[in-house]
Short mmCIF file of C-alpha atoms in Angstrom, two decimals:
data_model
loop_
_atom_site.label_atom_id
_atom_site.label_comp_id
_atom_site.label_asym_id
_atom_site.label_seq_id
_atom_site.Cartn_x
_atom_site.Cartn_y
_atom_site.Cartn_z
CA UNK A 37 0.00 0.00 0.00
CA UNK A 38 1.39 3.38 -0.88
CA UNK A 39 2.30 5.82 1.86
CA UNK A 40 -0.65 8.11 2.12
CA UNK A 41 -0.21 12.28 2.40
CA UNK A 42 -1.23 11.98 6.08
CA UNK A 43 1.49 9.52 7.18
CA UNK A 44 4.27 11.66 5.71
CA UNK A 45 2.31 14.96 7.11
CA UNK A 46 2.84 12.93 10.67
CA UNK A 47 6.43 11.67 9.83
CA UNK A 48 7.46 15.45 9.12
CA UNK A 49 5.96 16.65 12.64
CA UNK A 50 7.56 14.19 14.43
CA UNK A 51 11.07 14.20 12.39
CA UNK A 52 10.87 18.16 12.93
CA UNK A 53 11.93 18.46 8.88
CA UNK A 54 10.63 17.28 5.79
CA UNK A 55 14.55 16.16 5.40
CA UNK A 56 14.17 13.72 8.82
CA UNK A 57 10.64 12.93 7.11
CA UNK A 58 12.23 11.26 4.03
CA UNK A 59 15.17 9.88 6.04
CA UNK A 60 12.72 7.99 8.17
CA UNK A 61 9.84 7.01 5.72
CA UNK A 62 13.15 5.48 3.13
CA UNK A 63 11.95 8.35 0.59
CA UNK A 64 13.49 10.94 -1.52
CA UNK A 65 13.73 14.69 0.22
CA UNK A 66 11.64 15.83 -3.24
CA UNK A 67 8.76 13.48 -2.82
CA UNK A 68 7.99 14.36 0.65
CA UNK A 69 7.78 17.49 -0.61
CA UNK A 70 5.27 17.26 -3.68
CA UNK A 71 3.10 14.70 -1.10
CA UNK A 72 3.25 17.78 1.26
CA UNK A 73 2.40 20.12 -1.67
CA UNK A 74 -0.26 18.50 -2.96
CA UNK A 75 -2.10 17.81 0.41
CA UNK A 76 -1.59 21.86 1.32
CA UNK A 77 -3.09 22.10 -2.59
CA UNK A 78 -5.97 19.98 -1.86
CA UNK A 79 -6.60 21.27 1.44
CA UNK A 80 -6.53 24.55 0.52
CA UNK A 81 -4.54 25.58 3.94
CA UNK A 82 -0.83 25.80 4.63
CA UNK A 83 0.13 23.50 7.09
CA UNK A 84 3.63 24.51 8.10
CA UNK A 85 6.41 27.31 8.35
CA UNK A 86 9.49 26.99 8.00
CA UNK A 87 11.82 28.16 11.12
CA UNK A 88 15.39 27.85 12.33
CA UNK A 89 13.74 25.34 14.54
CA UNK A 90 12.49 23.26 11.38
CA UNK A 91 9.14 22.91 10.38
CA UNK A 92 6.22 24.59 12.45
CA UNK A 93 2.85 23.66 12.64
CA UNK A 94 0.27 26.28 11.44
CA UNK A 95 -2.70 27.01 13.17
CA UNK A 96 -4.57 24.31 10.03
CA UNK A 97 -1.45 21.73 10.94
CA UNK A 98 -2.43 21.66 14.36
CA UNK A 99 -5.96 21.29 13.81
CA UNK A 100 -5.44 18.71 11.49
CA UNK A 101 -2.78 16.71 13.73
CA UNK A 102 -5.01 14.41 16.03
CA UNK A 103 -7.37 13.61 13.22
CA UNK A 104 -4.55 12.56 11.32
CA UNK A 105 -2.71 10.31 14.23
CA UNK A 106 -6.15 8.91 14.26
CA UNK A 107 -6.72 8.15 11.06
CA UNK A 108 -2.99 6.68 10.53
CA UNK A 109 -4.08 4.50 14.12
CA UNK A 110 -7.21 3.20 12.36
CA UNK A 111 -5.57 2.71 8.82
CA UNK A 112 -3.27 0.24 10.64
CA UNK A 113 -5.75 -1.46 12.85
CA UNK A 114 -7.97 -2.29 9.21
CA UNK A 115 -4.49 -3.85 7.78
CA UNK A 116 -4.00 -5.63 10.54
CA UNK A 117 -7.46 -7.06 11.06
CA UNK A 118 -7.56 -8.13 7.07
CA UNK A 119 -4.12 -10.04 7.18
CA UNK A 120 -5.47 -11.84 10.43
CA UNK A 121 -8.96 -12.85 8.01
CA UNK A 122 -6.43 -13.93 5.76
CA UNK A 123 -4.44 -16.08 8.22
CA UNK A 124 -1.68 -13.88 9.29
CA UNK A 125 -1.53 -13.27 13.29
CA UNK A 126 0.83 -10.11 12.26
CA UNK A 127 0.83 -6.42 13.55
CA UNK A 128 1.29 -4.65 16.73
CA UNK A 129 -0.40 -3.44 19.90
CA UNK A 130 0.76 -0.75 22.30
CA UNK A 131 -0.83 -0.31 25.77
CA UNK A 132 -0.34 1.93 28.54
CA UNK A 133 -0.28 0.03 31.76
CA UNK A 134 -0.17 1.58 35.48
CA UNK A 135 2.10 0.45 37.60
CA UNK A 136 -0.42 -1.80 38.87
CA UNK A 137 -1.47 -3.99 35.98
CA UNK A 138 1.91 -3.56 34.87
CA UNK A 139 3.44 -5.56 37.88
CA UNK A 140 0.79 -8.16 38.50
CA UNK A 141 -1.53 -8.50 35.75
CA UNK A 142 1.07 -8.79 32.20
CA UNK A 143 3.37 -11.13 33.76
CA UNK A 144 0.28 -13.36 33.98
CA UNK A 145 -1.15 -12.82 30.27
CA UNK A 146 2.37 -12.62 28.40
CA UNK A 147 3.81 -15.91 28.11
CA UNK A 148 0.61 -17.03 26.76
CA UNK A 149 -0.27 -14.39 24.42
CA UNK A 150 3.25 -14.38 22.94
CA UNK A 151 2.57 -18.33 22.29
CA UNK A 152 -1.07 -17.22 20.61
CA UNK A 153 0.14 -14.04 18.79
CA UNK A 154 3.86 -14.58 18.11
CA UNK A 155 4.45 -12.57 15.32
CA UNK A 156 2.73 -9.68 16.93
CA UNK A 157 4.84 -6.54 17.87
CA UNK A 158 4.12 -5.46 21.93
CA UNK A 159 4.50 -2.06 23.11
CA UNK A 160 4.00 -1.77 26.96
CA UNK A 161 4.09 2.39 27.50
CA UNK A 162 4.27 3.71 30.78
CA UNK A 163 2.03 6.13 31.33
CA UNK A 164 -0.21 7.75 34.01
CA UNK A 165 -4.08 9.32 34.39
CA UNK A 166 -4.83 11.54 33.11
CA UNK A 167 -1.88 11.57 30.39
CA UNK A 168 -2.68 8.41 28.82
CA UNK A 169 -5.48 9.68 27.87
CA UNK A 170 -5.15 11.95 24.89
CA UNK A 171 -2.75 9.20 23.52
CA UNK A 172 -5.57 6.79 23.90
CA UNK A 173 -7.69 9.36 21.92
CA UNK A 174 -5.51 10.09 19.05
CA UNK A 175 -4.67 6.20 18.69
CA UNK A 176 -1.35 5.89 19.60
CA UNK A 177 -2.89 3.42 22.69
CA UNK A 178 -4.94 1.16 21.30
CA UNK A 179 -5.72 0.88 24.63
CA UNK A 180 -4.64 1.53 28.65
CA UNK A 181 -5.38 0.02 32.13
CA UNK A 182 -5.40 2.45 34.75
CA UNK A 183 -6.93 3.75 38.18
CA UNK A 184 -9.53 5.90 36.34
CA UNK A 185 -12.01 7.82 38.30
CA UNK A 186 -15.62 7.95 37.26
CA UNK A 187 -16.33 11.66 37.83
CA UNK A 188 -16.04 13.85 34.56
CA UNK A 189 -15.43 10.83 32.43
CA UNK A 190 -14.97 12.22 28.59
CA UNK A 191 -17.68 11.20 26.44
CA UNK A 192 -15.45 10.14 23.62
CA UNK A 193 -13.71 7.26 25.53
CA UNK A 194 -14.76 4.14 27.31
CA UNK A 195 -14.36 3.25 30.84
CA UNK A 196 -14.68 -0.32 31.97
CA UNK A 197 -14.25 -1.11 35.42
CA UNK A 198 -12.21 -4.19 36.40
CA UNK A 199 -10.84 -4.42 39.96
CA UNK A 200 -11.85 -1.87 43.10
CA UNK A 201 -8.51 -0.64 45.25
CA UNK A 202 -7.53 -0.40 48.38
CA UNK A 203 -4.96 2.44 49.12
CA UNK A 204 -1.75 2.77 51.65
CA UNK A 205 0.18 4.85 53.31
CA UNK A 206 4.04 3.67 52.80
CA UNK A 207 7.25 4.78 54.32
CA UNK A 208 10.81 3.70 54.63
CA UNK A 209 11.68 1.04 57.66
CA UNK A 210 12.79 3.19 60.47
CA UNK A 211 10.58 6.28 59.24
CA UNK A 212 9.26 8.35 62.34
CA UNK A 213 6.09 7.81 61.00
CA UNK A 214 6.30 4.11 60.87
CA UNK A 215 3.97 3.08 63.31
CA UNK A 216 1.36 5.68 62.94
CA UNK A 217 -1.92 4.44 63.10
CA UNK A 218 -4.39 7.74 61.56
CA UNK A 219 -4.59 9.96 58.73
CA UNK A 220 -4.39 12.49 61.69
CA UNK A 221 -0.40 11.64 62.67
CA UNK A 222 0.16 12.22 58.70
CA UNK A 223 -1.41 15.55 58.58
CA UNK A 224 2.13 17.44 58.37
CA UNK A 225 3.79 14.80 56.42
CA UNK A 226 5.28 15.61 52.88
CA UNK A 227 3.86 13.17 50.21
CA UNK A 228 5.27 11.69 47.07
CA UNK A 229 2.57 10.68 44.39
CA UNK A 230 2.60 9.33 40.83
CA UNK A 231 1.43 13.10 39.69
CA UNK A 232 -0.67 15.71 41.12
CA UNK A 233 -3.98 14.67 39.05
CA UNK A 234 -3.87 11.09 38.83
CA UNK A 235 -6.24 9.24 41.10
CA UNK A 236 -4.17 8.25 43.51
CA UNK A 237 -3.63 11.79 44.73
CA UNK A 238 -7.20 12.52 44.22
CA UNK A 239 -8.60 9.93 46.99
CA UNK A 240 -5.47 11.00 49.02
CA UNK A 241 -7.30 14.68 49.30
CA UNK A 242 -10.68 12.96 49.62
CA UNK A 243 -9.83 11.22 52.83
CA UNK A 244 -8.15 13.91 54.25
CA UNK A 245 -11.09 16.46 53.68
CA UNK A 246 -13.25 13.72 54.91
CA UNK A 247 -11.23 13.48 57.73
CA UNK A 248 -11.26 17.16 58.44
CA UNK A 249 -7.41 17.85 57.28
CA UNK A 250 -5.68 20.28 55.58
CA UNK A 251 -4.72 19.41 52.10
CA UNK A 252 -1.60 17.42 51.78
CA UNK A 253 1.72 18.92 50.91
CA UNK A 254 3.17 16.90 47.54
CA UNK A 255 6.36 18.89 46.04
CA UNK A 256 7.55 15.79 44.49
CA UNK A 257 5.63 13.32 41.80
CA UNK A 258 7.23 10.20 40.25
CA UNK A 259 5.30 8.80 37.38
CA UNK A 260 7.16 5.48 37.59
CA UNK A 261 6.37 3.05 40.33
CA UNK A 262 10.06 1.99 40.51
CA UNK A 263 11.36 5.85 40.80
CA UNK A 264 8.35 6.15 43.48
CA UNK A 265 9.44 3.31 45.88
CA UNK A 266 13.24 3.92 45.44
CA UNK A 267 12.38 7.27 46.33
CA UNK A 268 10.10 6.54 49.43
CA UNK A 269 12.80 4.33 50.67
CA UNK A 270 15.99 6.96 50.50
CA UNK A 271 13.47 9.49 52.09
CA UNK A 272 11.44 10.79 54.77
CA UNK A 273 8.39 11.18 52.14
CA UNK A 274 5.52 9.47 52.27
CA UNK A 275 3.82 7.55 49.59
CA UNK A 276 0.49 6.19 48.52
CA UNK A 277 0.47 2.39 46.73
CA UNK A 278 -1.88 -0.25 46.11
CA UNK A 279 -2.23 -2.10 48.90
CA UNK A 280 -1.78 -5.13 46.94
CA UNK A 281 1.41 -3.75 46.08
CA UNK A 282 2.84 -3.64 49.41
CA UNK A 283 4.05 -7.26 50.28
CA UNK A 284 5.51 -8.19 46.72
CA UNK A 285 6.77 -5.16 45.27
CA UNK A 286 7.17 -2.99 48.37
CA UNK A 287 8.65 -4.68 51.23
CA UNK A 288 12.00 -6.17 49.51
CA UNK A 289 13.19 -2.30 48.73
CA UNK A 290 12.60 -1.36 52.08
CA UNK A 291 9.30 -0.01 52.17
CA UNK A 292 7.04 -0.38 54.53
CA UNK A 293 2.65 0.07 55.47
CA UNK A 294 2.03 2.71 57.82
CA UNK A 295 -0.64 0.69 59.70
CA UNK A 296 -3.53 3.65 59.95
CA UNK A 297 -6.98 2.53 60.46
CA UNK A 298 -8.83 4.74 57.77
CA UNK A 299 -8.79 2.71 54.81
CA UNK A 300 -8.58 4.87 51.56
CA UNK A 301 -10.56 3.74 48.35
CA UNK A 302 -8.72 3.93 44.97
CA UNK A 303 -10.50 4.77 41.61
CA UNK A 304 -11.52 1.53 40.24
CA UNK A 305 -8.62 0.11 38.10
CA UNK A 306 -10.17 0.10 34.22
CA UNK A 307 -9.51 -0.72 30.84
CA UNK A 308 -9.87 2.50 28.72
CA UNK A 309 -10.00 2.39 24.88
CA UNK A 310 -12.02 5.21 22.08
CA UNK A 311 -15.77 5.27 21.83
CA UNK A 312 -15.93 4.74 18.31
CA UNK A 313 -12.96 2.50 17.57
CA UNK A 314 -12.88 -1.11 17.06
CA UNK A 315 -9.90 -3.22 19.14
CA UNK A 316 -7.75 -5.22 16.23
CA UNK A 317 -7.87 -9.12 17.32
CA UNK A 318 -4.78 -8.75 18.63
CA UNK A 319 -5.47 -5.91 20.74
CA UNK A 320 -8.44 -7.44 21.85
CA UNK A 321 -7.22 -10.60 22.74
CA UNK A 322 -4.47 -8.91 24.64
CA UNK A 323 -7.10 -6.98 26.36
CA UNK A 324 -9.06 -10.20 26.94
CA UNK A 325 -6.60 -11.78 28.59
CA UNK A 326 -5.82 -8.84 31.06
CA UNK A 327 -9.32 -8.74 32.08
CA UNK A 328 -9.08 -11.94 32.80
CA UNK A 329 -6.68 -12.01 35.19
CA UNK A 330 -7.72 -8.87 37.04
CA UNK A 331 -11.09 -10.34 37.47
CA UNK A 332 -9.00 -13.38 38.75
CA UNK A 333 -7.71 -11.30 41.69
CA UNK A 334 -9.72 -10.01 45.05
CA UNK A 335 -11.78 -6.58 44.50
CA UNK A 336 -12.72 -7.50 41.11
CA UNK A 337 -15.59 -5.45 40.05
CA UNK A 338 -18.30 -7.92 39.45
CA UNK A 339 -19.94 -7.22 36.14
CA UNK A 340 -17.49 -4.57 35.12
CA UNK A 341 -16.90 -6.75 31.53
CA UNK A 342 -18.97 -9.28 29.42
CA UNK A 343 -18.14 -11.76 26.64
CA UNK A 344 -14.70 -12.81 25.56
CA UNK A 345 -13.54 -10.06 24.13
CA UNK A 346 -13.09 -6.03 25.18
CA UNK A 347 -13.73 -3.66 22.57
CA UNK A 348 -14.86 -5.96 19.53
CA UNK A 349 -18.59 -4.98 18.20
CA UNK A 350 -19.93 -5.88 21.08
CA UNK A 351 -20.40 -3.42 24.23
CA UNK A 352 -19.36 -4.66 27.98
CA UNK A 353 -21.50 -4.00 30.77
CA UNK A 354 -20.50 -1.50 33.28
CA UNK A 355 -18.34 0.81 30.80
CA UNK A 356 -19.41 4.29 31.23
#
């Protein structure tokens, strides 16, 4: 299939040139350019300037960017769901996994998908709420498990609940606030979080307006769980984890639960994909599988997904 105007258009706003375009797309410098002429020509709009910086993005390129990553995203998903009618298990899937799913749901779904789908390119991104989400929009996900709170949910994208949470408090071993036992003795501790709007922080200033606290102080964010921990553990911070998380990923860095009584309740872990799209079997099976084994674990959210497979024409109870 011939490269079509909007996959150079997105190789020269990611290459920065129409130079870097050609390099990466194997073409000539002088066919990028009549492609990129004669989509300006038929769109009637210039889409770039030309800078010291390299090419710009008009106000029309910038417009026309997400619709384009999404039309490229879909474009590939159709090739890849004809070669698997004709037989071939080929393509690619990329997911954005918390740290979560990430640690104890793919190491239980890999080995067996790679056996089922072994030609089939995996890309595990890690991202966090609410940053996946505009990547799950524009189709560079094709889909993302995450703590996802229900409250403004964007009409464009699915939310299907899989497994409730059960948040926290963790410090370092020998941490003055080891052996606290309330959200009350944490009141003037300084907090380290995955970001300031993911969930996690957001039921950590629930609880402590429910309890009648002041806001809690958070100077630092980690978006990796690895960064978090190490950090928590070389640190007087405190941090905020799964508390699933605790005894197997947790404990053998030298983390430890800070036993308080108030339990806090995580957004529901969910699998989040586009309204309108349709999974490729590969995604879906992927997806199908992860499902799986979150519904295998304790909290699962009892009809939070139906059938066999997520996203396929069908529509899961529970997704909002």
């Amino acid at each position: 299939m011939k490269l079509n105007p909007l996959r150079i258009f997105l190789a020269i706003v990611d290459t920065g040139s129409q130079h870097g375009a050609a390099r990466a797309l194997g073409l000539s410098q002088p066919a990028v350019t009549k492609a990129l002429q004669r989509l300006e020509t038929d769109l009637d709009v210039r889409l770039f300037d030309r800078s010291v910086h390299g090419a710009e993005l008009t106000e029309y390129g910038q417009a026309l960017l997400m619709h384009a990553r999404l039309v490229d995203a879909e474009l590939k998903a159709g090739i890849d769901t004809l070669n698997h009618i004709k037989g071939e298990r080929r393509g690619s899937v990329s997911v954005a996994l918390a740290h979560m799913p990430a640690t104890l749901l793919m190491p239980r779904v890999m080995s067996g998908f790679r056996k089922e789908w072994p030609d089939v390119r995996v890309r595990v991104a890690a991202s966090a709420y609410p940053f996946l989400l505009p990547q799950v929009r524009e189709g560079a996900l094709d889909f993302a498990i995450s703590p996802a709170p229900e409250e403004n949910w964007p009409e464009d994208l699915l939310r299907v609940p899989l497994l409730s949470t059960t948040l926290t408090p963790v410090v370092r071993i020998g941490h003055p606030l080891a052996g606290a036992t309330s959200l009350e003795a944490l009141a003037e501790a300084e907090w380290v979080l995955p970001t300031q709007e993911c969930a996690t922080a957001q039921a950590l200033r629930a609880a402590m307006h429910g309890a009648g606290l002041p806001r809690p102080t958070c100077m630092v964010t980690c978006e990796t769980f690895t960064g978090l921990m190490t950090t928590v553990s070389a640190s007087d911070l405190v941090g905020l984890i799964p508390l699933e998380m605790v005894h197997s990923i947790a404990a053998p860095v030298g983390v430890v639960e800070v036993p308080v009584a108030e339990r806090m309740q995580g957004a529901d872990l969910c699998l989040i994909r586009r309204r309108a799209s349709v999974l490729t079997p590969a995604a879906a099976a992927l997806a199908d599988r992860l499902a799986r084994a979150a519904r295998a674990l304790p909290g699962a959210v009892s009809g939070g997904v139906s059938g066999t497979v997520l996203g396929e024409a069908t529509v899961a109870a529970g997704e909002t």
